[in-house]
Coordinates of C-alpha atoms and ligand atoms in Angstrom, one line a residue:
X196 CA 2.7 -23.0 -12.5
X197 CA 2.0 -21.7 -16.1
X198 CA 3.8 -18.9 -17.0
X199 CA 1.8 -16.4 -19.6
X200 CA 3.9 -13.9 -20.8
X201 CA 3.5 -9.9 -22.0
X202 CA 4.2 -7.3 -24.2
X203 CA 3.3 -4.7 -21.6
X204 CA 2.5 -4.1 -17.9
X205 CA -1.3 -3.5 -18.6
X206 CA -2.0 -6.5 -20.5
X207 CA -0.4 -8.8 -18.4
X208 CA -2.7 -7.3 -16.2
X209 CA -5.9 -7.0 -17.1
X210 CA -5.0 -10.4 -18.6
X211 CA -5.5 -10.9 -14.4
X212 CA -9.0 -9.5 -15.0
X213 CA -10.2 -11.7 -17.0
X214 CA -9.6 -14.3 -14.9
X215 CA -11.4 -12.9 -11.7
X216 CA -14.6 -11.7 -13.6
X217 CA -14.1 -15.8 -15.1
X218 CA -14.1 -17.1 -11.5
X219 CA -17.3 -15.0 -9.9
X220 CA -19.5 -15.9 -13.6
X221 CA -18.7 -19.4 -13.0
X222 CA -19.2 -19.5 -9.2
X223 CA -21.2 -15.6 -7.8
X224 CA -20.9 -15.7 -4.3
X225 CA -17.1 -16.7 -5.0
X226 CA -14.3 -15.7 -2.3
X227 CA -11.5 -13.5 -3.3
X228 CA -8.3 -12.7 -2.1
X229 CA -7.0 -9.8 -3.2
X230 CA -4.1 -7.7 -3.0
X231 CA -2.8 -3.9 -3.2
X232 CA 0.3 -2.3 -4.9
X233 CA 0.8 -1.2 -8.3
X234 CA 0.8 -4.5 -10.4
X235 CA -3.1 -4.4 -9.7
X236 CA -4.1 -1.3 -10.4
X237 CA -4.8 -1.9 -13.8
X238 CA -6.1 -5.3 -13.7
X239 CA -9.2 -4.1 -10.9
X240 CA -9.5 -0.5 -13.3
X241 CA -10.3 -3.4 -15.9
X242 CA -13.0 -5.0 -13.6
X243 CA -14.3 -1.2 -12.8
X244 CA -14.9 -1.3 -16.5
X245 CA -16.4 -4.9 -16.7
X246 CA -18.7 -4.4 -14.0
X247 CA -19.8 -0.8 -15.2
X248 CA -21.0 -2.8 -19.0
X249 CA -22.8 -5.3 -16.6
X250 CA -20.3 -7.7 -18.3
X251 CA -19.7 -9.3 -14.5
X252 CA -21.1 -9.2 -11.5
X253 CA -20.5 -8.1 -7.5
X254 CA -23.1 -8.4 -5.8
X255 CA -22.5 -12.0 -3.7
X256 CA -18.6 -12.1 -4.2
X257 CA -16.6 -12.1 -0.9
X258 CA -13.2 -11.1 -0.3
X259 CA -10.0 -11.3 1.6
X260 CA -7.4 -8.9 1.7
X261 CA -3.7 -10.1 2.5
X262 CA -2.1 -7.7 4.3
X263 CA -2.2 -3.9 6.2
X264 CA 0.0 -1.9 7.5
X265 CA 0.2 -1.7 11.3
X266 CA -1.0 1.3 12.7
X267 CA -2.3 3.2 9.9
X268 CA -5.8 3.0 9.9
X269 CA -8.2 2.2 7.0
X270 CA -8.6 6.1 6.5
X271 CA -5.3 6.3 6.5
X272 CA -4.2 7.1 2.6
X273 CA -1.6 4.8 2.5
X274 CA -4.0 1.7 4.0
X275 CA -4.7 -1.2 2.2
X276 CA -8.0 -1.3 3.2
X277 CA -7.7 2.9 1.4
X278 CA -6.7 1.5 -1.7
X279 CA -8.8 -0.8 -2.4
X280 CA -12.3 1.7 -1.5
X281 CA -10.5 4.0 -3.8
X282 CA -9.0 1.8 -6.3
X283 CA -11.9 -1.2 -6.8
X284 CA -14.4 -1.4 -4.2
X285 CA -15.8 1.9 -4.3
X286 CA -16.5 1.8 -7.9
X287 CA -18.1 -1.6 -8.9
X288 CA -20.9 -3.6 -7.2
X289 CA -19.7 -5.1 -3.9
X290 CA -20.9 -5.2 -0.2
X291 CA -19.0 -3.2 1.2
X292 CA -19.6 -5.8 4.2
X293 CA -18.0 -7.9 2.7
X294 CA -14.9 -6.9 1.9
X295 CA -12.3 -7.7 4.1
X296 CA -8.5 -6.4 5.5
X297 CA -6.3 -6.8 8.0
X298 CA -6.9 -5.3 11.3
X299 CA -3.4 -2.9 10.9
X300 CA -4.7 -1.7 14.9
X301 CA -5.2 -4.7 16.6
X302 CA -4.0 -4.7 19.9
X303 CA -3.4 -8.5 19.7
X304 CA -2.7 -9.3 16.1
X305 CA -1.7 -13.0 16.4
X306 CA -5.7 -13.5 18.0
X307 CA -6.4 -11.0 15.5
X308 CA -4.9 -13.6 12.3
X309 CA -5.9 -16.6 13.8
X310 CA -9.7 -15.3 13.3
X311 CA -9.2 -13.9 9.9
X312 CA -7.6 -17.3 8.9
X313 CA -11.1 -18.8 10.5
X314 CA -13.4 -16.8 8.4
X315 CA -11.6 -17.2 5.6
X316 CA -12.4 -21.1 6.4
X317 CA -15.7 -19.8 7.5
X318 CA -16.0 -18.9 4.1
X319 CA -15.7 -21.9 2.1
X320 CA -11.7 -21.1 1.2
X321 CA -10.4 -18.6 -0.8
X322 CA -11.2 -20.0 -4.4
X323 CA -9.4 -17.7 -6.7
X324 CA -6.0 -15.5 -5.0
X325 CA -4.7 -12.8 -7.1
X326 CA -0.3 -12.0 -5.8
X327 CA 2.0 -9.7 -6.4
X328 CA 5.6 -9.7 -6.0
X329 CA 8.1 -7.9 -4.1
X330 CA 11.3 -7.3 -5.4
X331 CA 13.4 -9.5 -3.0
X332 CA 9.8 -12.6 -3.8
X333 CA 7.5 -12.1 -1.1
X334 CA 4.1 -12.6 -1.1
X335 CA 2.0 -10.6 0.9
X336 CA 4.1 -8.8 3.2
X337 CA 5.6 -12.6 3.6
X338 CA 9.4 -12.0 4.0
X339 CA 12.5 -13.3 3.3
X340 CA 13.6 -15.6 6.1
X341 CA 14.4 -19.6 7.2
X342 CA 10.7 -20.4 7.5
X343 CA 7.2 -20.2 5.6
X344 CA 4.7 -19.2 7.8
X345 CA 1.6 -20.7 7.6
X346 CA -1.0 -19.0 10.2
X347 CA -2.1 -14.8 9.3
X348 CA 0.5 -13.3 11.4
X349 CA 2.9 -10.0 12.2
X350 CA 5.5 -9.1 10.7
X351 CA 8.7 -6.7 10.6
X352 CA 9.2 -5.3 7.0
X353 CA 12.2 -5.3 5.3
X354 CA 15.0 -2.3 4.3
X355 CA 14.2 -3.9 0.6
X356 CA 10.4 -3.6 1.4
X357 CA 10.2 -0.6 3.1
X358 CA 12.5 1.2 0.7
X359 CA 10.6 0.0 -2.1
X360 CA 7.1 1.2 -0.5
X361 CA 8.6 4.5 0.2
X362 CA 7.0 5.9 -3.3
X363 CA 3.8 6.1 -2.0
X364 CA 4.5 7.6 1.4
X365 CA 5.6 10.9 2.1
X366 CA 9.5 9.9 3.3
X367 CA 11.0 6.4 4.4
X368 CA 10.3 7.5 7.5
X369 CA 6.4 7.3 7.5
X370 CA 6.5 3.8 6.2
X371 CA 5.4 1.7 9.3
X372 CA 7.9 -1.3 10.1
X373 CA 5.5 -3.6 10.7
X374 CA 2.4 -5.2 8.2
X375 CA 0.1 -8.2 9.3
X376 CA -0.6 -10.0 6.2
X377 CA -2.2 -13.7 5.5
X378 CA 0.4 -16.5 5.9
X379 CA 1.5 -18.9 3.0
X380 CA -1.3 -21.6 4.7
X381 CA -4.1 -19.1 3.3
X382 CA -2.5 -18.6 -0.1
X383 CA -0.9 -21.7 -0.8
X384 CA -5.0 -23.7 0.0
X385 CA -6.5 -21.5 -1.9
X386 CA -8.3 -22.8 -5.2
X387 CA -6.0 -20.8 -7.7
X388 CA -4.0 -18.7 -7.3
X389 CA -2.9 -15.8 -9.7
X390 CA 0.4 -13.8 -9.3
X391 CA 0.8 -10.6 -11.6
X392 CA 4.5 -9.4 -11.8
X393 CA 5.8 -6.6 -14.3
X394 CA 8.4 -4.2 -14.6
X395 CA 12.4 -5.2 -14.5
X396 CA 12.5 -4.8 -10.7
X397 CA 10.6 -8.2 -10.3
X398 CA 12.9 -9.9 -13.7
X399 CA 15.6 -11.5 -10.7
X400 CA 11.8 -12.4 -8.3
X401 CA 10.2 -13.8 -10.8
X402 CA 13.3 -16.2 -11.6
X403 CA 13.8 -17.2 -8.8
X404 CA 10.7 -18.2 -7.7
X405 CA 10.6 -19.9 -11.0
X406 CA 13.6 -22.2 -11.5
X407 CA 15.0 -21.7 -8.1
X408 CA 15.0 -24.1 -5.4
X409 CA 11.5 -23.8 -3.6
X410 CA 13.2 -21.8 -0.7
X411 CA 11.7 -19.1 2.1
X412 CA 14.3 -17.0 1.1
X413 CA 12.5 -16.5 -1.7
X414 CA 9.1 -16.5 -0.5
X415 CA 6.8 -16.5 -3.8
X416 CA 9.2 -20.5 -4.8
X417 CA 6.3 -22.0 -2.4
X418 CA 3.8 -21.7 -5.2
X419 CA 5.8 -24.2 -7.4
X420 CA 3.9 -27.1 -5.2
X421 CA 0.6 -25.0 -5.9
X422 CA -1.8 -27.3 -8.2
X423 CA -3.5 -24.6 -10.3
X424 CA -1.0 -21.4 -10.4
X425 CA -0.7 -18.7 -12.7
X426 CA 2.1 -16.4 -12.9
X427 CA 0.9 -13.3 -15.6
X428 CA 3.5 -11.2 -17.1
X429 CA 5.4 -8.5 -18.9
X430 CA 8.7 -8.9 -21.3
X431 CA 10.9 -7.2 -18.2
X432 CA 9.7 -9.0 -15.7
X433 CA 10.1 -12.6 -17.7
X434 CA 13.8 -11.3 -19.2
X435 CA 15.8 -13.7 -17.1
X436 CA 13.6 -16.7 -17.3
Ligands
GLP508 C1 3.2 -5.1 -1.4 C2 2.0 -5.7 -1.1 C3 2.5 -7.3 -1.9 C4 3.1 -6.2 -3.4 C5 4.0 -5.8 -3.5 C6 4.6 -5.4 -5.2 O1 4.0 -5.4 -0.4 N1 2.5 -5.9 0.0 O2 1.6 -7.3 -1.7 O3 2.8 -7.6 -4.6 O4 4.0 -4.4 -2.7 O5 4.0 -4.0 -4.8 P1 3.6 -3.3 -7.0 O6 3.0 -4.1 -7.4 O7 3.5 -2.3 -6.4 O8 5.8 -3.4 -6.8

């Protein structure tokens, strides 16, 4: 696990853009695992800028997003499909058909999750997985629990995650209680993992993920066992290391 600490959150997130652009330049048909949340927004802005400047070409790239809220359609402004279109896909030369987000409106989430995992396998696996970090140490929507769940699965969101994500909705009552998320299996199988964590609210989770025991109580701690994982942090998020 490599740790890089930057002065500002913007710098940490933009550093992820360089890693993604390098990946796509080295392999134009890269399969990218992408993340939502506020942490990757500067990264996506930088990728848009680089794409506009002709520095990186997304025309052959395939993407699989980590997660989606159960019950929200892709047109809902709080859905992760909407977020990805709005923050990235609508502004770069990617083939929209090659962008994937789990279906939050599936009738059978076990079948939907298995098909999502299989699609990633058929695509050759993830070359690079971008991650944010939940305040409780979650990655994707893999919440603290007794086990690491490998397959893509539906999950009940914890109170802390609902609280943290209320800022994106009109009220706490509007935050979906369930989500579908890529499991720890596909994340750990990614050839490279890049995690962005910024701000004081992430400091404890960063500490526990990096210095604590590998435990499903802090799902990101599993990354200690990944062979090529980089944490991009700002000073506040790194303050307890
Ligand atoms: C959500 C997402 C995660 C993300 C986390 C942190 O729960 N499912 O993938 O990492 O939020 O978000 P933020 O970067 O806004 O703190």
